[in-house]
XYZ file of C-alpha atoms in Angstrom:
485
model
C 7.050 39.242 -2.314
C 9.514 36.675 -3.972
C 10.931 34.194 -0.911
C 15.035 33.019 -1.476
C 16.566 30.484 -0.734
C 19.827 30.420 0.560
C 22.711 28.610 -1.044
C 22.819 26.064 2.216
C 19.756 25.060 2.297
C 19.472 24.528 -1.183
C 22.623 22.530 -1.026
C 20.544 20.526 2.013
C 17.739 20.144 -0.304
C 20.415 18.724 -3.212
C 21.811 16.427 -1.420
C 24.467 14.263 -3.658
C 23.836 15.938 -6.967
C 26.565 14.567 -8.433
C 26.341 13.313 -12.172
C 26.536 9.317 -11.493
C 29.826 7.273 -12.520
C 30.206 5.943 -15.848
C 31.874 5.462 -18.756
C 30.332 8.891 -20.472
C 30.021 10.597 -17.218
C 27.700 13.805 -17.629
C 29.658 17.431 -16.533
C 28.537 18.483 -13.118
C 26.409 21.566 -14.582
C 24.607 19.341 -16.210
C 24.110 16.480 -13.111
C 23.356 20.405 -11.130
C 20.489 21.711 -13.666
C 19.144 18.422 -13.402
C 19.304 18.062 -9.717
C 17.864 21.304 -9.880
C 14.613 20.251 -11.963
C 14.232 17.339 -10.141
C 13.635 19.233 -6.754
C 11.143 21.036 -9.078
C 9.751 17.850 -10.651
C 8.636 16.672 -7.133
C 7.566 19.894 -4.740
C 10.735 19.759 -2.850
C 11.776 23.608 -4.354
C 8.247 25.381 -4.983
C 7.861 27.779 -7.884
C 8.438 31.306 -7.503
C 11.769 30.998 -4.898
C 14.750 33.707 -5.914
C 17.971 30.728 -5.770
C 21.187 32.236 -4.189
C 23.458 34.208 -5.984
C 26.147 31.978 -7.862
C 29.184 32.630 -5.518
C 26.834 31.737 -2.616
C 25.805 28.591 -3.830
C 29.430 27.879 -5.189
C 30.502 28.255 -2.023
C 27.807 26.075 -0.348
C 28.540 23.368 -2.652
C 32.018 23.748 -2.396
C 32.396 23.904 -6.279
C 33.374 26.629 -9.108
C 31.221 29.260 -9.438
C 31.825 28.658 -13.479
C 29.895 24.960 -12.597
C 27.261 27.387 -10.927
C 26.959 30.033 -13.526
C 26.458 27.059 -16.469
C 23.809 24.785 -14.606
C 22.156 28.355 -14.090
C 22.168 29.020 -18.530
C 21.208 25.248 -18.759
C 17.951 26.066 -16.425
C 17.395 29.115 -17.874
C 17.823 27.485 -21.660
C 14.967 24.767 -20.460
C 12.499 27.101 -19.422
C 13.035 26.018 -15.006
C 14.664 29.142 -14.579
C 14.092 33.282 -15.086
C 16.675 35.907 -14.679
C 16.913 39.517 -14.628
C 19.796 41.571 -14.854
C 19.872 43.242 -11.021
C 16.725 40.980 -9.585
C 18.345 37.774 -9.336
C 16.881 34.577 -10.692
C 14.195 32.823 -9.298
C 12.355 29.047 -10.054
C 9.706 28.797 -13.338
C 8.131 25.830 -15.313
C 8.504 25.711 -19.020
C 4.911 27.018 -20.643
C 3.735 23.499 -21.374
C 3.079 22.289 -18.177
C -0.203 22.818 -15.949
C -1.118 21.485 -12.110
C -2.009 18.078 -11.239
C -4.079 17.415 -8.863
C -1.904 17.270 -5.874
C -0.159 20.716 -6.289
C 2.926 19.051 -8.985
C 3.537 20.015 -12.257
C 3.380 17.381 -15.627
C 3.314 18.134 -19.437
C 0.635 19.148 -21.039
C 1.175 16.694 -23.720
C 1.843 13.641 -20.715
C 1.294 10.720 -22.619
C -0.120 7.566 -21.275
C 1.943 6.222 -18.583
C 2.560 3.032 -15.996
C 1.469 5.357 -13.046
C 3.669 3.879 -9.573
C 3.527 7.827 -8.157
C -0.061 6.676 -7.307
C -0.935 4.381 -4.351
C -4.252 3.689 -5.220
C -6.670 0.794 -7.020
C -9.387 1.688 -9.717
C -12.940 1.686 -8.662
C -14.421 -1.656 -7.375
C -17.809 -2.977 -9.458
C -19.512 -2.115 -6.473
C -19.328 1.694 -6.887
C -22.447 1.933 -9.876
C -25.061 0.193 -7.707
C -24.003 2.080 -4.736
C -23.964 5.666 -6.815
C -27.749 4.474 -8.222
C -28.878 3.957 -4.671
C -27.497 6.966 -3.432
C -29.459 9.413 -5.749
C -32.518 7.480 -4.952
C -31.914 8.036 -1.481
C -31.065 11.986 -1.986
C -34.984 13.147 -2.579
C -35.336 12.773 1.516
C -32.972 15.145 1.689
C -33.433 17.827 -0.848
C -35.902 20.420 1.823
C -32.876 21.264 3.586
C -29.918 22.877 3.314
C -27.657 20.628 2.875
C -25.132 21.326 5.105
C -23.778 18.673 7.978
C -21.237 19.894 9.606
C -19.991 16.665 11.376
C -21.614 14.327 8.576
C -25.318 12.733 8.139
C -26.192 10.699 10.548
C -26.156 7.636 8.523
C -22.498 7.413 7.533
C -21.556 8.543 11.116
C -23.565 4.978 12.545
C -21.530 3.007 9.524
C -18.143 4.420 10.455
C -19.073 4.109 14.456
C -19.515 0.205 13.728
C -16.829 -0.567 11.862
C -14.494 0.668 14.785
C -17.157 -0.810 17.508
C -16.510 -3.849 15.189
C -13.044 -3.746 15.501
C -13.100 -3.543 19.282
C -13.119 0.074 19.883
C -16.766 1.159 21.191
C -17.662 3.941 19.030
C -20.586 6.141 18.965
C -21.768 8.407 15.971
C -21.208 11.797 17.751
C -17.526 10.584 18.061
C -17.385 10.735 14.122
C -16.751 13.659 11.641
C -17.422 13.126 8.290
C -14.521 14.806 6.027
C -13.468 15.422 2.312
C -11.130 12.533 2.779
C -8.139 11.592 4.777
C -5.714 14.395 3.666
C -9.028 16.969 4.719
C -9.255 15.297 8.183
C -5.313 15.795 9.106
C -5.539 19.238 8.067
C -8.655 20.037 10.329
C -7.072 17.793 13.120
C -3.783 20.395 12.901
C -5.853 23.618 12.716
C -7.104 22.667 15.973
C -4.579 20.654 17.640
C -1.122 22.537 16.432
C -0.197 26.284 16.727
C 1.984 27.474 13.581
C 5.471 26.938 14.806
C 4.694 23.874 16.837
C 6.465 20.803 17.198
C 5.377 17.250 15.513
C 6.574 14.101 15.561
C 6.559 12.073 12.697
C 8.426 8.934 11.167
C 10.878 8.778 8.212
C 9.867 8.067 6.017
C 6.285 9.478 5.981
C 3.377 10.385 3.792
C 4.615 13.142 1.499
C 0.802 14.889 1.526
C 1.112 14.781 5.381
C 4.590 16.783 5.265
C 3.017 19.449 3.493
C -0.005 19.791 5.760
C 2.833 20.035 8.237
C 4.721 22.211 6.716
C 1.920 24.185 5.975
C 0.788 24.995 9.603
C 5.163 25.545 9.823
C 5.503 23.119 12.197
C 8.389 21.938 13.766
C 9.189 18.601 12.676
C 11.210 16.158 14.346
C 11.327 12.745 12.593
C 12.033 9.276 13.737
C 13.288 6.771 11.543
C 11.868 3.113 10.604
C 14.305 0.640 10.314
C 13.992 -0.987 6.849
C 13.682 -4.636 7.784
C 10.516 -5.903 9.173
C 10.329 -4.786 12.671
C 10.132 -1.220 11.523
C 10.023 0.612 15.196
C 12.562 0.593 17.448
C 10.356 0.817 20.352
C 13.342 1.867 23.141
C 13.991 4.872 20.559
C 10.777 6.204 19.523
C 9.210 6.035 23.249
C 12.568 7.793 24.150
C 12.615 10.360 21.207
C 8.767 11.415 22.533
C 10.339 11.947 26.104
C 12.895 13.658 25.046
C 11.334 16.021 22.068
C 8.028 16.608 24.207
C 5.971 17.355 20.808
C 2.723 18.837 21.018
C 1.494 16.373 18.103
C 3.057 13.129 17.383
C 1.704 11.954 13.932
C 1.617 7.875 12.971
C 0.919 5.198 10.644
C 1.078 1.749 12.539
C -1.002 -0.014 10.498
C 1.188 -0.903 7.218
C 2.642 2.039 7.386
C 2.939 4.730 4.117
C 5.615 3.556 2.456
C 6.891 0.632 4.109
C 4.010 -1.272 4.863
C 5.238 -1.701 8.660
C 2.576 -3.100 11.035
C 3.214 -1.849 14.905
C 2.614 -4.301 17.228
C -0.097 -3.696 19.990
C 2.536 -3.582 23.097
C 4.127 -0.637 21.372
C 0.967 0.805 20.238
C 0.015 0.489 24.307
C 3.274 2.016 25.435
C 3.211 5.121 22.827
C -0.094 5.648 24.244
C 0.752 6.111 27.563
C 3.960 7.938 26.653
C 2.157 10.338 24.959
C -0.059 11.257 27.969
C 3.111 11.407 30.397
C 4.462 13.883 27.992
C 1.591 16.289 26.842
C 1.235 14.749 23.039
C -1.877 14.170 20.904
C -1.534 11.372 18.712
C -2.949 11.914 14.947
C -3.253 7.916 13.884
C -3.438 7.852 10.108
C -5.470 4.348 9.489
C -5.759 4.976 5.885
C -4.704 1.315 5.175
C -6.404 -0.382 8.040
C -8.978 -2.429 5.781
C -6.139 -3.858 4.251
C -4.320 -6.667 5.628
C -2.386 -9.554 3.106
C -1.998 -13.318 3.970
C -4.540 -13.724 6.879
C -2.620 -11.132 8.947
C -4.091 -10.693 12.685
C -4.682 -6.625 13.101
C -3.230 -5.522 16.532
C -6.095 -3.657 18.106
C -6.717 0.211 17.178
C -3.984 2.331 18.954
C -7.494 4.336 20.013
C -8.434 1.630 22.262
C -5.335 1.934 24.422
C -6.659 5.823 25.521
C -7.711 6.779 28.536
C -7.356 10.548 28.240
C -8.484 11.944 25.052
C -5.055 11.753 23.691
C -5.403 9.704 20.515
C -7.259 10.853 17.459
C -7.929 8.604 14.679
C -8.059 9.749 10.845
C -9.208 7.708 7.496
C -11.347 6.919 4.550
C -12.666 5.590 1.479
C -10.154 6.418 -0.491
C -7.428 3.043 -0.394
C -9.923 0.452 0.617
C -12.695 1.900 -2.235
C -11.796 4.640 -4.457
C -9.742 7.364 -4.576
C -12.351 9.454 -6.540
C -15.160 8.695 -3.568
C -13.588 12.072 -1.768
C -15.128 10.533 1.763
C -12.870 10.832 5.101
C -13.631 10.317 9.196
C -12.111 11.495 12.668
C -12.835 9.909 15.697
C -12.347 11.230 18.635
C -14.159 12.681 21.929
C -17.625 13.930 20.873
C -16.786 17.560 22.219
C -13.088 17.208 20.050
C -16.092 16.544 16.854
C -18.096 19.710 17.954
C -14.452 22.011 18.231
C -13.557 20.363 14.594
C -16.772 21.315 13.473
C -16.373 24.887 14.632
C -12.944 25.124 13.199
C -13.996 23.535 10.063
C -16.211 26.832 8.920
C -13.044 28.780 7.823
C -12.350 25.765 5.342
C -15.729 24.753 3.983
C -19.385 24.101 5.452
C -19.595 20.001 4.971
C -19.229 16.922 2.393
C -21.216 16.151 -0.409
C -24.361 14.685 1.027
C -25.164 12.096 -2.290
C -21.294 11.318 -1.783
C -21.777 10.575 1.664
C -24.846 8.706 0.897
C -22.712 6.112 -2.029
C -20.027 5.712 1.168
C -23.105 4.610 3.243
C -23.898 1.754 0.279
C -20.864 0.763 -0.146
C -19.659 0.339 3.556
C -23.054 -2.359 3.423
C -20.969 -4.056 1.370
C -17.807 -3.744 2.518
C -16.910 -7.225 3.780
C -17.364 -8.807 -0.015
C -15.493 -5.521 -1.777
C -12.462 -5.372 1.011
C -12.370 -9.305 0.590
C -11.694 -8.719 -3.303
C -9.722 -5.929 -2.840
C -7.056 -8.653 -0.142
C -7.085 -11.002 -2.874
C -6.224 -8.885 -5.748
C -3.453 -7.181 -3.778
C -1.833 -10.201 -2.954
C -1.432 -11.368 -6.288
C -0.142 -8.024 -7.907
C 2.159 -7.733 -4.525
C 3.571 -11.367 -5.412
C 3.726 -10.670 -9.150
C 6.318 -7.252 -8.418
C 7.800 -9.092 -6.223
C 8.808 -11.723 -8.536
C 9.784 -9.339 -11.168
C 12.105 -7.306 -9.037
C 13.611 -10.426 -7.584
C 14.362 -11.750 -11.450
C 14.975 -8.139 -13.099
C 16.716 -6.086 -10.088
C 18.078 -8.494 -7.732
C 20.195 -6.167 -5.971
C 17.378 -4.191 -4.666
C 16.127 -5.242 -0.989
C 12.699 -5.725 -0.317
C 10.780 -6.521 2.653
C 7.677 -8.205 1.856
C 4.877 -6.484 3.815
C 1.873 -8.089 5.600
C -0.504 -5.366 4.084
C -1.546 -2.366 2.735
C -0.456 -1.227 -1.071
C 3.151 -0.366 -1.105
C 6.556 -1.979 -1.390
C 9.713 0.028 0.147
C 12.549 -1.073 -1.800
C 16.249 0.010 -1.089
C 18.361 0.465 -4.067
C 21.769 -0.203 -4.932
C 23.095 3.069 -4.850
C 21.743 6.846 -4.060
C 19.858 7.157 -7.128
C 16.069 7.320 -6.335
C 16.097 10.432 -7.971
C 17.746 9.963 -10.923
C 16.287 6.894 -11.465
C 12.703 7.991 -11.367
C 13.569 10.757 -14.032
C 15.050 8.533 -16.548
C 12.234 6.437 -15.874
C 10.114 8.906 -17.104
C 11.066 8.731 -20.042
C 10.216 5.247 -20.999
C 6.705 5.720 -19.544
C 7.224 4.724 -16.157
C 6.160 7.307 -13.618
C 7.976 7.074 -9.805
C 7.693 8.001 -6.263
C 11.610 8.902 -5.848
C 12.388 7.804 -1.903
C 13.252 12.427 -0.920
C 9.447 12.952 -1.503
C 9.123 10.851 1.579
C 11.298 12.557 3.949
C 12.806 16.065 4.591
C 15.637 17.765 2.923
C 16.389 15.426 0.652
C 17.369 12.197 2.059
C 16.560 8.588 1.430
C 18.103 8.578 -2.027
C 18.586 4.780 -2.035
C 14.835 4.083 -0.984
C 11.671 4.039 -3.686
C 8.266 3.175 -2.849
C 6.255 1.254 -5.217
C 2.764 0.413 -5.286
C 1.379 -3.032 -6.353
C -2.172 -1.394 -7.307
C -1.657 -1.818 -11.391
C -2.481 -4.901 -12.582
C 0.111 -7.648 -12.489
C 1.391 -7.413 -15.992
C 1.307 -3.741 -16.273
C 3.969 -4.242 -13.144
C 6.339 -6.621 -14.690
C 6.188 -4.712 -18.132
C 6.856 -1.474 -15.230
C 9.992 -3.209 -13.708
C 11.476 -4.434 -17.361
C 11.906 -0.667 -18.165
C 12.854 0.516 -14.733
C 15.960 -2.322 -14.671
C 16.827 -1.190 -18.627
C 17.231 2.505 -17.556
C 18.858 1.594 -14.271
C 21.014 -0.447 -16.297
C 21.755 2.639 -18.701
C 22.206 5.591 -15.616
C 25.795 5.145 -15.280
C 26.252 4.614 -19.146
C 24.146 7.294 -20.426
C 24.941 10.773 -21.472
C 23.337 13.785 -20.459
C 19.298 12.676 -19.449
C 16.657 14.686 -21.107
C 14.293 15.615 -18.681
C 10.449 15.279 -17.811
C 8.534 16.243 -14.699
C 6.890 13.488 -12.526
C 2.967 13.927 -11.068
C 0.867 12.873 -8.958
C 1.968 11.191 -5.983
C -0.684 9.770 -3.955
């Protein structure tokens, strides 16, 4: 059965469509096809959805149903759109395309890009030796079956230390091993959230943890980060958990995903024992924990405020390591590991045991890798930094203390636009709607400083020269973005 949208909400999801200002000003079919194949481009309109009839949408957009009825023939002409006489029309890919990874469409014939969809660093040196060691390890345990439920033993003790390190007594039968971060959130819902139920989360968010929430149809209610430094409002966000009451309140206070935010430990103590007072389980996404810039103090882990079993913490290899190293962790109660455990069975048995084994080697050597990793960061930060401030001074920027992303606000709604025209001079974008909900946060873009420094400043050189061109240029041609990470 073909879903539909209706001509409101896709008008919600459009947001301002409108072709840009400019001396050769595009027609508005065009600025609506491409609006269109942009909500395509980036998951925001799946495949497969029947779009409202013309008058509907004409009417939802408050436009001329002749504007509708040629952005329709434009879609149609470029393969995004399928009609038939009596059925209606509903979303398509031209033939050329196939999946990414994450669920998003590219060309088959993508050519080598300057990737800043991706949050994420190449594999550290350290990765070989500990792969090597790992298979010579595996032999011990080749007579069994194979299957750990909760994780062997040995990367359960690692993980256990590292937050008994960090001041939060841990012991291994408070750890489950998972098939990364993104694996571990979806576990923690199956358990923790009902489909239907309400979350909590901050705008702007993960985009990979909106559609795990979306998945389980949750209801979301969102709190937004202010875009300086402080980030939380703490007077609002403990008041917007009184007042919502969700049953899961979902968080990234430590340099947060995108804006690099760090939440102080007071508020970390009072969301704590607001969520208690109110009946919410906190997910804590500490996915860039390992990862602090300039000699910044970490507050201590939210966990370690808990007195009730309220707080469950989720992360991994995967920002501090490698990406490819498919290795995630909850900690929580040890009887919360044994329900995950039995939940888990309807998803799959268990992790790779030899990739469990590399995370074991390279968490021995963590210290000297996360050191390198601090110090390459911070001079790939700086270098963007430097670029935008010579190349797009308009933009604002707040430098963050850690983790792998900058949240810049533009000079106009055009995150969008900007990251398709991008495209095609080889840049690939994370347009600021993929991190929030129907379509807002149009004058935000997150960019990662995990490509070396001079792929970065060659990056923002063609970003400025097409943001230079958007409200010159004719009609774009158009190019789907991928993976966004």
């Amino acid at each position: 059965m073909v879903s539909q949208v209706r001509g409101v909400q896709l008008a919600r999801l459009l947001g301002q469509w409108h072709a840009l200002p400019g001396r050769r000003r595009s027609p508005d079919y065009a600025a609506l096809a491409g609006a269109v194949r942009g909500l395509l481009a980036d998951g925001r309109l799946p495949l497969g959805v029947r779009l409202p009839a013309e008058r509907d949408l004409a009417e939802a957009l408050r436009i001329s149903r002749t504007t509708v009825t040629a952005a329709y023939r434009e879609l149609r002409d470029s393969g995004h759109l399928a009609s038939r006489r009596g059925a209606g029309s509903w979303t398509m890919l031209p033939g050329t395309h196939r999946v990414a990874p994450n669920g998003l469409w590219i060309p088959l014939d993508d050519r080598d890009m300057l990737d800043l969809g991706v949050a994420a660093l190449a594999a550290p040196p350290e990765l070989l030796p500990a792969a090597r060691a790992a298979a010579e390890d595996l032999p011990r345990y080749l007579s069994g079956a194979g299957y750990h439920p909760i994780g062997i033993i040995e990367l359960r003790e690692a993980v256990a230390q590292r937050y008994t390190e960090r001041g939060l007594p841990t012991s291994p039968d408070q750890i489950m091993v998972t098939n990364g971060t993104q694996h571990a959130l979806d576990l923690v819902l199956r358990l923790a959230l009902a489909p239907g139920g309400g979350v909590l989360v901050e705008s702007p968010s993960y985009p990979n943890a909106l559609a795990a929430l979306a998945a389980r149809r949750a209801r979301i209610t969102t709190y937004g980060l202010a875009a300086d430094a402080d980030g939380w409002d703490a007077d609002l966000l403990l008041g917007t958990l009184r007042q919502v009451r969700p049953r899961v309140g979902y968080l990234i206070p430590d340099f947060q995903n995108p804006t690099g935010h760090l939440m102080p430990a007071e508020l970390r103590e009072r969301v704590v024992a607001t969520a208690h007072a109110v009946g919410t389980d906190l997910v804590i996404d500490e996915s860039f924990v390992d990862l602090p810039l300039d000699g910044t103090d970490l507050p201590p882990p939210t966990a370690s405020f808990d007195r009730h079993s309220r707080v469950v913490s989720i992360g991994g290899m995967s920002k501090p390591f490698w990406g490819g190293l498919r290795i995630g962790w909850i900690r929580t109660s040890a009887p919360q590991v044994q329900r995950l455990a039995a939940a888990r069975v309807g998803v799959d048995m268990s992790s790779p045991v030899l990739d469990q084994l590399v995370a074991v080697h390279l968490l021995d050597v963590a210290p000297a890798i996360v050191a390198a990793r601090r110090a390459q960061l911070a001079v790939q930060r700086d270098a963007l930094l430097g670029a935008l401030a010579a190349r797009l001074p308009e933009w604002r920027v707040t430098v963050p203390r850690g983790g792998v992303t900058l949240w810049a606000e533009l000079d106009g709604p055009i995150s969008s636009a900007l990251a398709r025209a991008a495209e095609e001079v080889g840049v690939r974008l994370a347009p600021g709607p993929r991190f929030g909900l129907d379509g807002t946060l149009e004058r935000f873009l997150r960019l990662p400083f995990t490509l070396p420094a001079t792929d970065l400043v060659e990056a923002v050189g063609r970003i400025a020269a097409v943001r230079y061109d958007l409200d010159r240029a004719g009609q774009p041609r158009w190019r789907e973005p991928a993976v966004i990470a």
